[in-house]
Short mmCIF file of C-alpha atoms in Angstrom, two decimals:
data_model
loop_
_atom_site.label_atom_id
_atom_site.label_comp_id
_atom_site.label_asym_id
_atom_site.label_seq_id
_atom_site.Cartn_x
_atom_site.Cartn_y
_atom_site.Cartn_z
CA UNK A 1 -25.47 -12.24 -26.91
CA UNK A 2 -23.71 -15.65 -25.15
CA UNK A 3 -23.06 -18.30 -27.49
CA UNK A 4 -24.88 -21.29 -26.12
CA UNK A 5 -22.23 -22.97 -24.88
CA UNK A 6 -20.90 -20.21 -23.14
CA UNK A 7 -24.46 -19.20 -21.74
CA UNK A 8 -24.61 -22.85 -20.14
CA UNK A 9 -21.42 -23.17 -18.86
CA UNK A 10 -20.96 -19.65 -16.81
CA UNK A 11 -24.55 -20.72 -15.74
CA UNK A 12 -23.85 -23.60 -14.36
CA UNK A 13 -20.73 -22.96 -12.81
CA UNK A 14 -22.95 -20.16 -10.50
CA UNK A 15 -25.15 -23.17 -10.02
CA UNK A 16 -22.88 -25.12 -8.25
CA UNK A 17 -22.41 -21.78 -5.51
CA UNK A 18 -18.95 -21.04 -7.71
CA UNK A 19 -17.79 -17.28 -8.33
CA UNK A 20 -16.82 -16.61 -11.58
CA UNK A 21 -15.98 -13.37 -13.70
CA UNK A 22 -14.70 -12.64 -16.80
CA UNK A 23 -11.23 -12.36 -18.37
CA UNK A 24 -10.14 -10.88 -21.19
CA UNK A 25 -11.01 -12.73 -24.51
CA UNK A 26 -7.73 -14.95 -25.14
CA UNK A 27 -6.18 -14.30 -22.15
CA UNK A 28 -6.04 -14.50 -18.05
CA UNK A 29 -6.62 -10.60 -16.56
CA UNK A 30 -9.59 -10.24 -15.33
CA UNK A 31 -11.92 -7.56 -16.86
CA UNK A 32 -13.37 -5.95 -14.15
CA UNK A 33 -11.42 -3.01 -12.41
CA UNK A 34 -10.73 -4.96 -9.05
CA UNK A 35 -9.44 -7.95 -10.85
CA UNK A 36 -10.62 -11.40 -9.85
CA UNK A 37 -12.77 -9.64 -6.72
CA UNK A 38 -15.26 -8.76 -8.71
CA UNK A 39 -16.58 -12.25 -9.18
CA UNK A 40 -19.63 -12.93 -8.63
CA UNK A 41 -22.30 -16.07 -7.78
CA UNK A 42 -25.42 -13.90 -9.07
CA UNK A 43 -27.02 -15.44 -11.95
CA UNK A 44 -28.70 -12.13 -13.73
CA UNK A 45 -25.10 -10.26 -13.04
CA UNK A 46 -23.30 -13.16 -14.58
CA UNK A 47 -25.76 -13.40 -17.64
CA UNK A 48 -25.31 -10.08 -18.28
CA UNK A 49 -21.40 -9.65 -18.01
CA UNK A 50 -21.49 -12.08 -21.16
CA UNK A 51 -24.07 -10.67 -23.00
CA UNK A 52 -21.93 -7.76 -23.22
CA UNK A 53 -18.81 -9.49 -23.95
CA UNK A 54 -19.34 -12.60 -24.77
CA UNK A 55 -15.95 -13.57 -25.95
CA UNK A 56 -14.46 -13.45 -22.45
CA UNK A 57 -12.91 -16.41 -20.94
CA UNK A 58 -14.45 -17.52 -17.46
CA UNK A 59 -12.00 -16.68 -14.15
CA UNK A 60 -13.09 -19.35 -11.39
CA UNK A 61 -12.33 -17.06 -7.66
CA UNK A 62 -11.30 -20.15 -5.34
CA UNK A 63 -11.38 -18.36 -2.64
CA UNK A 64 -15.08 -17.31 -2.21
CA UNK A 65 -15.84 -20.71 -3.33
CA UNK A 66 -14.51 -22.20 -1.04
CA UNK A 67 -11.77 -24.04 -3.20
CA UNK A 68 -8.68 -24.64 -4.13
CA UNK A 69 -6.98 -26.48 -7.14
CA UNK A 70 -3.19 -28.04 -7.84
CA UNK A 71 -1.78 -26.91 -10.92
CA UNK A 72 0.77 -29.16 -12.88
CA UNK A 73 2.28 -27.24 -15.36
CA UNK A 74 3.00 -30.06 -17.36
CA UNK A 75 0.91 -32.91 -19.52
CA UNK A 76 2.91 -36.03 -16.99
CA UNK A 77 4.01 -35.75 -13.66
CA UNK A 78 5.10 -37.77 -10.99
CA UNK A 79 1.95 -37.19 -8.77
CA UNK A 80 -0.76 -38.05 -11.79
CA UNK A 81 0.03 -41.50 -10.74
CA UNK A 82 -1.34 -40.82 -7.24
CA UNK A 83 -4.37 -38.51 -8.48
CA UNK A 84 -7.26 -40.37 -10.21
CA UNK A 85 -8.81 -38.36 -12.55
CA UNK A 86 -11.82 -39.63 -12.08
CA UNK A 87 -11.85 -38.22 -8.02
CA UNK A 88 -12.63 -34.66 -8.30
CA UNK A 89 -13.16 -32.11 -11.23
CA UNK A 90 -10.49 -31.79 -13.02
CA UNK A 91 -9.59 -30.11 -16.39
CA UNK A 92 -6.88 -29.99 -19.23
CA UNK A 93 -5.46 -26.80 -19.02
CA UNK A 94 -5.24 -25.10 -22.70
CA UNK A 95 -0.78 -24.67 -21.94
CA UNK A 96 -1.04 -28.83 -21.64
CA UNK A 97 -1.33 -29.15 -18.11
CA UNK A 98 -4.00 -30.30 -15.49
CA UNK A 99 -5.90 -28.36 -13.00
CA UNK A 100 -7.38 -30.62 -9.87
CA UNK A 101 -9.75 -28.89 -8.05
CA UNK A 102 -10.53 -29.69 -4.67
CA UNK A 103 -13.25 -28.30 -1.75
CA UNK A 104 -11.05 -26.36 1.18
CA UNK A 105 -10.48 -29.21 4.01
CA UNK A 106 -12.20 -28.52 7.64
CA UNK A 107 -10.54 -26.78 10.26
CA UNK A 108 -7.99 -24.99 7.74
CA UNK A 109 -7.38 -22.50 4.60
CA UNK A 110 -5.19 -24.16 2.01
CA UNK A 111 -3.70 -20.73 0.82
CA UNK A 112 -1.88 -20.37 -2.69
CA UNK A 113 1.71 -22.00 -2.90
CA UNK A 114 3.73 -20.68 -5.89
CA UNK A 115 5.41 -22.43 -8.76
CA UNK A 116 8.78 -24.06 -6.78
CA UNK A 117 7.79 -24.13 -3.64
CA UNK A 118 6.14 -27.58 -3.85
CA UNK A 119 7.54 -28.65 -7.02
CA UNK A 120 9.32 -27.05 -9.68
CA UNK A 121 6.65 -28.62 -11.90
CA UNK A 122 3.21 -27.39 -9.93
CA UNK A 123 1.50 -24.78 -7.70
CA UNK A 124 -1.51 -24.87 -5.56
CA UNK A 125 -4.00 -22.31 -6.82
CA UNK A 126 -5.89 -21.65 -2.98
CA UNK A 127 -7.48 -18.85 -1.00
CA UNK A 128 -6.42 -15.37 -3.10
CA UNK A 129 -6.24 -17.36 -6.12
CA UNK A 130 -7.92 -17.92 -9.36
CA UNK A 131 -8.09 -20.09 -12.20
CA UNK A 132 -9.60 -20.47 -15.91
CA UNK A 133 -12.08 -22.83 -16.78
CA UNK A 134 -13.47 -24.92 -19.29
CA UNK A 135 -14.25 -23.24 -22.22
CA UNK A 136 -12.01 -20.62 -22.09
CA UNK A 137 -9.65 -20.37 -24.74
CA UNK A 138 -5.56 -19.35 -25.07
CA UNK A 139 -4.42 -17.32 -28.15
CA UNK A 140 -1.05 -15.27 -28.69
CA UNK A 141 1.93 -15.06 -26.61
CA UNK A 142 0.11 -16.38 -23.84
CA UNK A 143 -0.82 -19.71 -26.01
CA UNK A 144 1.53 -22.97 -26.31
CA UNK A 145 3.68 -22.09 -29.23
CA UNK A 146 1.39 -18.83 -30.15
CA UNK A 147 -1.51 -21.52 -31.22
CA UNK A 148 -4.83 -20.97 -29.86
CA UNK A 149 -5.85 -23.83 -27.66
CA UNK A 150 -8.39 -24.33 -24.87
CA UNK A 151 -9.16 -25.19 -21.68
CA UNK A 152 -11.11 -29.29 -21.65
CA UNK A 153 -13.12 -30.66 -18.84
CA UNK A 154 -12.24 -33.98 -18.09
CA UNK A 155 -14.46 -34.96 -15.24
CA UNK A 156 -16.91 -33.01 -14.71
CA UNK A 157 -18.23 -33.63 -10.79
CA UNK A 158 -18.41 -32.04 -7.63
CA UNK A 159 -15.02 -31.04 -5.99
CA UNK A 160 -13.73 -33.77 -3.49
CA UNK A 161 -11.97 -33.82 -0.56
CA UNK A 162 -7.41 -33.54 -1.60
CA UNK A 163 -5.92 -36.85 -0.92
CA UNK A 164 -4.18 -36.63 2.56
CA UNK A 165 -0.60 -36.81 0.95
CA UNK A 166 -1.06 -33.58 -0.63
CA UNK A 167 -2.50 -31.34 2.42
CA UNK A 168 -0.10 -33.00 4.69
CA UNK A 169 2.47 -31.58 1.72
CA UNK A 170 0.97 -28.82 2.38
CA UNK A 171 1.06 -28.41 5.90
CA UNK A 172 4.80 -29.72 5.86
CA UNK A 173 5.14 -26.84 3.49
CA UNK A 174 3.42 -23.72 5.64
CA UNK A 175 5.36 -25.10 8.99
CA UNK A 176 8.93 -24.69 7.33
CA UNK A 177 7.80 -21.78 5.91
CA UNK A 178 6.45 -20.38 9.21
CA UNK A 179 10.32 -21.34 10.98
CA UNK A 180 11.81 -19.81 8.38
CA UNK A 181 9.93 -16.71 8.54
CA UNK A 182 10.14 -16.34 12.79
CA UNK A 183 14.23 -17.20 12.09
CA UNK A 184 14.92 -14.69 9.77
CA UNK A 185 12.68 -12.17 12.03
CA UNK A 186 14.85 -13.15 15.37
CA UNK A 187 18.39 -12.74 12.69
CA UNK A 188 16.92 -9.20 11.87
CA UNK A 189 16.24 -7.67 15.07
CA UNK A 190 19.38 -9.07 16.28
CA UNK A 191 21.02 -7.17 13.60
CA UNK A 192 18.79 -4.10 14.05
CA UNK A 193 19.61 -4.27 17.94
CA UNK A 194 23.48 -4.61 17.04
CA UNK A 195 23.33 -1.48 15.16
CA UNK A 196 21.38 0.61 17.72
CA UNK A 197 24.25 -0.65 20.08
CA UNK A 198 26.68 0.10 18.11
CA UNK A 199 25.44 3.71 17.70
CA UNK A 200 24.45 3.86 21.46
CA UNK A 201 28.12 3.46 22.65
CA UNK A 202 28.99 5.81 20.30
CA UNK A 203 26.69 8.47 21.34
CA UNK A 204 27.88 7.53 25.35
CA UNK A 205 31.52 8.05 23.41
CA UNK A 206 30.38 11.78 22.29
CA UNK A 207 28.67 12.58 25.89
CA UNK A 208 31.95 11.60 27.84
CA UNK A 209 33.64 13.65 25.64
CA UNK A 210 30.98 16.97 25.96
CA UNK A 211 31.38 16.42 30.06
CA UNK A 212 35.05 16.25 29.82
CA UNK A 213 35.31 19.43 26.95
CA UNK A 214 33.00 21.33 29.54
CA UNK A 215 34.82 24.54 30.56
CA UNK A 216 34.89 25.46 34.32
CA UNK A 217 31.39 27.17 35.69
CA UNK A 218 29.25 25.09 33.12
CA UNK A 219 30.07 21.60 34.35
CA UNK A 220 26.72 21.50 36.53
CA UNK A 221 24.42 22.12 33.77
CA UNK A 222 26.73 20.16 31.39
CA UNK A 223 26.09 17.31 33.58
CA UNK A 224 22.40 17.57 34.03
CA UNK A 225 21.99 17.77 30.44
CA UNK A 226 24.52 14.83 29.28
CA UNK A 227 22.71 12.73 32.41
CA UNK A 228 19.41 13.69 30.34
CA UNK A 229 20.55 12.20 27.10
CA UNK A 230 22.03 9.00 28.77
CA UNK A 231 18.32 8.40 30.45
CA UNK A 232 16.88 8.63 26.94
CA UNK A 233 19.60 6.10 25.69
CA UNK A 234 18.76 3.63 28.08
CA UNK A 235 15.32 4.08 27.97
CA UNK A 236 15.08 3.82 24.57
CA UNK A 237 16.76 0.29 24.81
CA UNK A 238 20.06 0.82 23.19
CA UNK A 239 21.76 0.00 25.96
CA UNK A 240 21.30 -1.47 29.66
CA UNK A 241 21.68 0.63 32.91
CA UNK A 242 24.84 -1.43 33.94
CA UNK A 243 26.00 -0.59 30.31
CA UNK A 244 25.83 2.78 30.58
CA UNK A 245 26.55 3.68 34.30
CA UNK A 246 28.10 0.61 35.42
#
Protein backbone atom coordinates (compact mmCIF):
# COMPACT_ATOMS: atom_id res chain seq x y z
CA UNK A 1 0.00 0.00 0.00
CA UNK A 2 0.79 4.14 -0.30
CA UNK A 3 2.54 5.47 2.55
CA UNK A 4 0.35 8.25 3.83
CA UNK A 5 2.12 10.87 2.66
CA UNK A 6 2.41 9.62 -0.62
CA UNK A 7 -1.42 8.58 -0.70
CA UNK A 8 -2.22 12.42 0.05
CA UNK A 9 -0.02 14.02 -2.07
CA UNK A 10 -0.68 12.06 -5.61
CA UNK A 11 -4.32 12.65 -4.36
CA UNK A 12 -4.30 15.92 -4.20
CA UNK A 13 -2.31 16.80 -6.99
CA UNK A 14 -5.42 14.96 -9.24
CA UNK A 15 -7.52 17.26 -7.12
CA UNK A 16 -6.32 20.26 -8.38
CA UNK A 17 -7.29 18.79 -12.35
CA UNK A 18 -3.21 17.92 -12.54
CA UNK A 19 -1.98 14.68 -14.50
CA UNK A 20 0.40 12.83 -12.83
CA UNK A 21 2.07 9.26 -13.26
CA UNK A 22 4.66 7.49 -11.86
CA UNK A 23 8.46 7.32 -12.28
CA UNK A 24 10.72 5.00 -11.40
CA UNK A 25 11.58 4.84 -7.59
CA UNK A 26 14.81 7.21 -7.35
CA UNK A 27 14.73 8.39 -10.57
CA UNK A 28 12.91 10.49 -13.59
CA UNK A 29 11.60 7.71 -16.47
CA UNK A 30 8.40 7.29 -16.33
CA UNK A 31 7.01 3.76 -15.60
CA UNK A 32 4.42 3.30 -17.85
CA UNK A 33 5.23 2.04 -21.48
CA UNK A 34 4.29 5.42 -23.28
CA UNK A 35 6.34 7.43 -20.93
CA UNK A 36 4.90 10.59 -19.40
CA UNK A 37 1.49 10.04 -21.75
CA UNK A 38 0.23 7.79 -19.68
CA UNK A 39 -0.63 10.26 -16.97
CA UNK A 40 -3.56 10.40 -15.76
CA UNK A 41 -6.24 12.87 -13.65
CA UNK A 42 -8.42 9.70 -12.50
CA UNK A 43 -8.41 9.32 -8.88
CA UNK A 44 -9.12 5.27 -8.57
CA UNK A 45 -6.32 4.82 -11.55
CA UNK A 46 -3.94 7.00 -9.65
CA UNK A 47 -4.64 5.22 -6.21
CA UNK A 48 -4.01 2.18 -7.64
CA UNK A 49 -0.71 2.84 -9.70
CA UNK A 50 0.75 3.44 -6.05
CA UNK A 51 -0.67 0.79 -4.33
CA UNK A 52 1.26 -1.32 -6.56
CA UNK A 53 4.38 0.54 -6.43
CA UNK A 54 4.38 2.70 -3.99
CA UNK A 55 7.94 3.77 -4.02
CA UNK A 56 7.59 5.63 -7.32
CA UNK A 57 8.29 9.22 -7.57
CA UNK A 58 5.31 11.42 -8.95
CA UNK A 59 5.86 12.80 -12.88
CA UNK A 60 3.65 16.11 -13.12
CA UNK A 61 2.49 16.06 -17.40
CA UNK A 62 2.36 20.01 -17.97
CA UNK A 63 0.96 19.71 -20.87
CA UNK A 64 -2.52 18.16 -20.19
CA UNK A 65 -2.57 20.38 -17.28
CA UNK A 66 -2.46 23.02 -18.79
CA UNK A 67 1.02 24.23 -17.36
CA UNK A 68 4.18 25.01 -17.65
CA UNK A 69 7.16 25.58 -15.17
CA UNK A 70 10.85 27.47 -15.42
CA UNK A 71 13.54 25.40 -14.29
CA UNK A 72 16.77 27.00 -12.73
CA UNK A 73 19.23 24.55 -12.50
CA UNK A 74 20.88 26.20 -9.85
CA UNK A 75 20.14 27.16 -5.89
CA UNK A 76 20.75 31.47 -7.01
CA UNK A 77 20.14 33.02 -10.10
CA UNK A 78 19.86 36.23 -11.51
CA UNK A 79 16.03 36.04 -12.15
CA UNK A 80 15.10 34.76 -8.31
CA UNK A 81 15.37 38.38 -7.65
CA UNK A 82 12.49 39.11 -10.04
CA UNK A 83 10.36 35.87 -9.04
CA UNK A 84 8.69 35.99 -5.58
CA UNK A 85 8.40 32.83 -4.22
CA UNK A 86 5.55 33.44 -2.66
CA UNK A 87 3.56 34.12 -6.40
CA UNK A 88 2.93 30.76 -7.70
CA UNK A 89 3.80 27.10 -6.61
CA UNK A 90 7.00 26.61 -6.56
CA UNK A 91 9.36 23.81 -5.28
CA UNK A 92 13.09 23.02 -4.36
CA UNK A 93 14.16 20.71 -6.75
CA UNK A 94 16.07 17.60 -4.98
CA UNK A 95 19.61 18.60 -7.63
CA UNK A 96 19.34 22.25 -5.60
CA UNK A 97 17.41 24.09 -7.95
CA UNK A 98 13.85 25.67 -8.19
CA UNK A 99 10.94 24.73 -10.26
CA UNK A 100 8.20 27.77 -10.82
CA UNK A 101 5.21 26.59 -12.08
CA UNK A 102 2.94 28.66 -13.87
CA UNK A 103 -0.88 28.21 -15.62
CA UNK A 104 -0.38 28.41 -19.74
CA UNK A 105 -1.17 32.29 -20.62
CA UNK A 106 -4.42 32.98 -22.97
CA UNK A 107 -4.25 33.09 -26.51
CA UNK A 108 -0.85 30.97 -26.63
CA UNK A 109 1.12 27.53 -25.82
CA UNK A 110 4.32 28.25 -23.95
CA UNK A 111 6.12 25.10 -25.45
CA UNK A 112 9.38 23.59 -23.78
CA UNK A 113 12.68 25.71 -24.28
CA UNK A 114 15.84 23.65 -23.57
CA UNK A 115 18.73 24.20 -21.23
CA UNK A 116 20.79 27.30 -23.27
CA UNK A 117 18.42 28.58 -25.16
CA UNK A 118 17.15 31.06 -22.54
CA UNK A 119 19.91 30.83 -20.21
CA UNK A 120 22.71 28.63 -19.79
CA UNK A 121 21.46 28.33 -16.20
CA UNK A 122 17.46 27.41 -16.87
CA UNK A 123 14.84 25.81 -19.17
CA UNK A 124 11.18 26.19 -19.46
CA UNK A 125 9.53 22.85 -18.80
CA UNK A 126 6.02 23.63 -21.22
CA UNK A 127 3.62 21.79 -23.48
CA UNK A 128 5.47 18.07 -24.15
CA UNK A 129 7.11 18.42 -20.94
CA UNK A 130 7.20 17.02 -17.53
CA UNK A 131 8.44 17.52 -14.22
CA UNK A 132 8.90 15.78 -10.62
CA UNK A 133 7.19 16.82 -7.71
CA UNK A 134 7.21 17.14 -4.17
CA UNK A 135 7.88 14.16 -2.52
CA UNK A 136 9.73 12.49 -4.91
CA UNK A 137 13.05 11.59 -4.05
CA UNK A 138 16.79 11.50 -6.04
CA UNK A 139 19.21 8.60 -5.27
CA UNK A 140 22.38 7.37 -7.32
CA UNK A 141 24.01 8.83 -10.23
CA UNK A 142 21.11 10.83 -10.86
CA UNK A 143 21.41 12.46 -7.14
CA UNK A 144 23.69 15.65 -6.21
CA UNK A 145 26.95 14.04 -5.38
CA UNK A 146 25.30 10.30 -5.42
CA UNK A 147 23.33 11.44 -2.02
CA UNK A 148 19.75 10.84 -1.93
CA UNK A 149 17.86 14.07 -1.67
CA UNK A 150 14.32 15.21 -2.44
CA UNK A 151 12.13 17.25 -4.05
CA UNK A 152 10.50 20.33 -1.14
CA UNK A 153 7.43 22.34 -1.69
CA UNK A 154 7.92 25.73 -0.91
CA UNK A 155 4.64 27.38 -1.60
CA UNK A 156 2.18 25.40 -1.98
CA UNK A 157 -0.83 27.44 -4.04
CA UNK A 158 -2.53 27.50 -7.14
CA UNK A 159 -0.35 28.18 -10.30
CA UNK A 160 -0.35 31.97 -11.31
CA UNK A 161 -0.20 33.78 -14.20
CA UNK A 162 4.30 34.10 -15.48
CA UNK A 163 5.36 37.59 -14.90
CA UNK A 164 5.23 39.41 -18.34
CA UNK A 165 9.14 39.64 -18.54
CA UNK A 166 9.42 36.03 -18.84
CA UNK A 167 6.65 35.21 -21.67
CA UNK A 168 7.72 38.23 -23.51
CA UNK A 169 11.36 36.22 -23.10
CA UNK A 170 9.66 33.83 -24.39
CA UNK A 171 8.06 35.12 -27.27
CA UNK A 172 11.39 37.08 -28.14
CA UNK A 173 12.75 33.60 -27.99
CA UNK A 174 10.15 31.53 -30.48
CA UNK A 175 10.29 34.71 -33.08
CA UNK A 176 14.21 34.41 -33.56
CA UNK A 177 13.82 30.99 -33.52
CA UNK A 178 11.04 31.01 -36.15
CA UNK A 179 13.62 33.55 -38.59
CA UNK A 180 16.13 31.37 -38.06
CA UNK A 181 14.33 28.36 -39.00
CA UNK A 182 12.48 30.06 -42.45
CA UNK A 183 16.43 31.41 -43.20
CA UNK A 184 18.09 28.34 -43.05
CA UNK A 185 14.98 26.72 -45.10
CA UNK A 186 15.32 29.60 -48.00
CA UNK A 187 19.70 28.82 -47.68
CA UNK A 188 18.72 25.07 -48.29
CA UNK A 189 16.56 25.09 -51.18
CA UNK A 190 18.78 27.57 -52.68
CA UNK A 191 21.45 25.07 -52.34
CA UNK A 192 19.21 22.15 -53.33
CA UNK A 193 18.08 24.29 -56.49
CA UNK A 194 21.91 25.05 -57.26
CA UNK A 195 22.61 21.46 -57.41
CA UNK A 196 19.63 20.41 -59.59
CA UNK A 197 21.06 23.24 -61.90
CA UNK A 198 24.12 22.25 -61.84
CA UNK A 199 23.14 18.68 -62.87
CA UNK A 200 20.47 20.06 -65.35
CA UNK A 201 23.14 21.80 -67.57
CA UNK A 202 24.97 18.89 -67.38
CA UNK A 203 22.39 16.57 -68.57
CA UNK A 204 21.55 19.51 -71.59
CA UNK A 205 25.67 19.00 -71.92
CA UNK A 206 25.11 15.02 -72.53
CA UNK A 207 21.88 15.61 -74.93
CA UNK A 208 23.85 18.11 -77.25
CA UNK A 209 26.34 15.72 -77.37
CA UNK A 210 23.78 12.42 -78.21
CA UNK A 211 22.18 14.88 -81.16
CA UNK A 212 25.53 15.76 -82.43
CA UNK A 213 27.05 11.76 -82.03
CA UNK A 214 23.74 10.81 -83.98
CA UNK A 215 24.79 8.95 -87.16
CA UNK A 216 23.03 9.92 -90.48
CA UNK A 217 19.27 8.29 -90.91
CA UNK A 218 18.66 8.39 -87.03
CA UNK A 219 18.87 12.14 -86.48
CA UNK A 220 14.89 12.47 -86.67
CA UNK A 221 14.17 10.13 -83.96
CA UNK A 222 17.38 11.23 -82.14
CA UNK A 223 15.83 14.55 -82.03
CA UNK A 224 12.38 13.68 -80.96
CA UNK A 225 13.72 11.75 -78.21
CA UNK A 226 16.57 14.32 -76.89
CA UNK A 227 13.52 17.14 -77.39
CA UNK A 228 11.59 14.61 -74.95
CA UNK A 229 14.17 14.64 -72.24
CA UNK A 230 14.74 18.50 -72.45
CA UNK A 231 10.70 18.94 -71.84
CA UNK A 232 11.10 16.78 -68.74
CA UNK A 233 14.14 18.99 -67.63
CA UNK A 234 12.33 22.03 -67.79
CA UNK A 235 9.34 20.79 -66.50
CA UNK A 236 10.76 19.40 -63.73
CA UNK A 237 12.20 22.91 -62.79
CA UNK A 238 15.86 22.46 -63.23
CA UNK A 239 16.05 24.84 -65.59
CA UNK A 240 13.92 27.71 -67.40
CA UNK A 241 12.66 27.50 -71.07
CA UNK A 242 14.99 30.47 -72.11
CA UNK A 243 17.72 28.33 -70.31
CA UNK A 244 17.36 25.53 -72.18
CA UNK A 245 16.21 26.65 -75.73
CA UNK A 246 17.11 30.15 -75.63
Amino acid sequence: MMTDDMQESVVDFVGRGWWIFPCRPGRKEPVGGRGFHDASDDVETVRQWWDEQPDCNVGLHLGKSGLFALDIEVDEHPWLDKLKIDCTFAQATANGGWHFVFRQPDGWTVPSVPLGQLDGQAEIKGDGGYILLAPSALFGSVAKLGMPTGYKCVTDCEPNEAPDWLLEMIREHLARSHTERMAQRTAQKMQHRETLHGSAESKVDELVGIVRSAAAGTRSNTLISVAASMGRVVGGGYLSHQEAFG
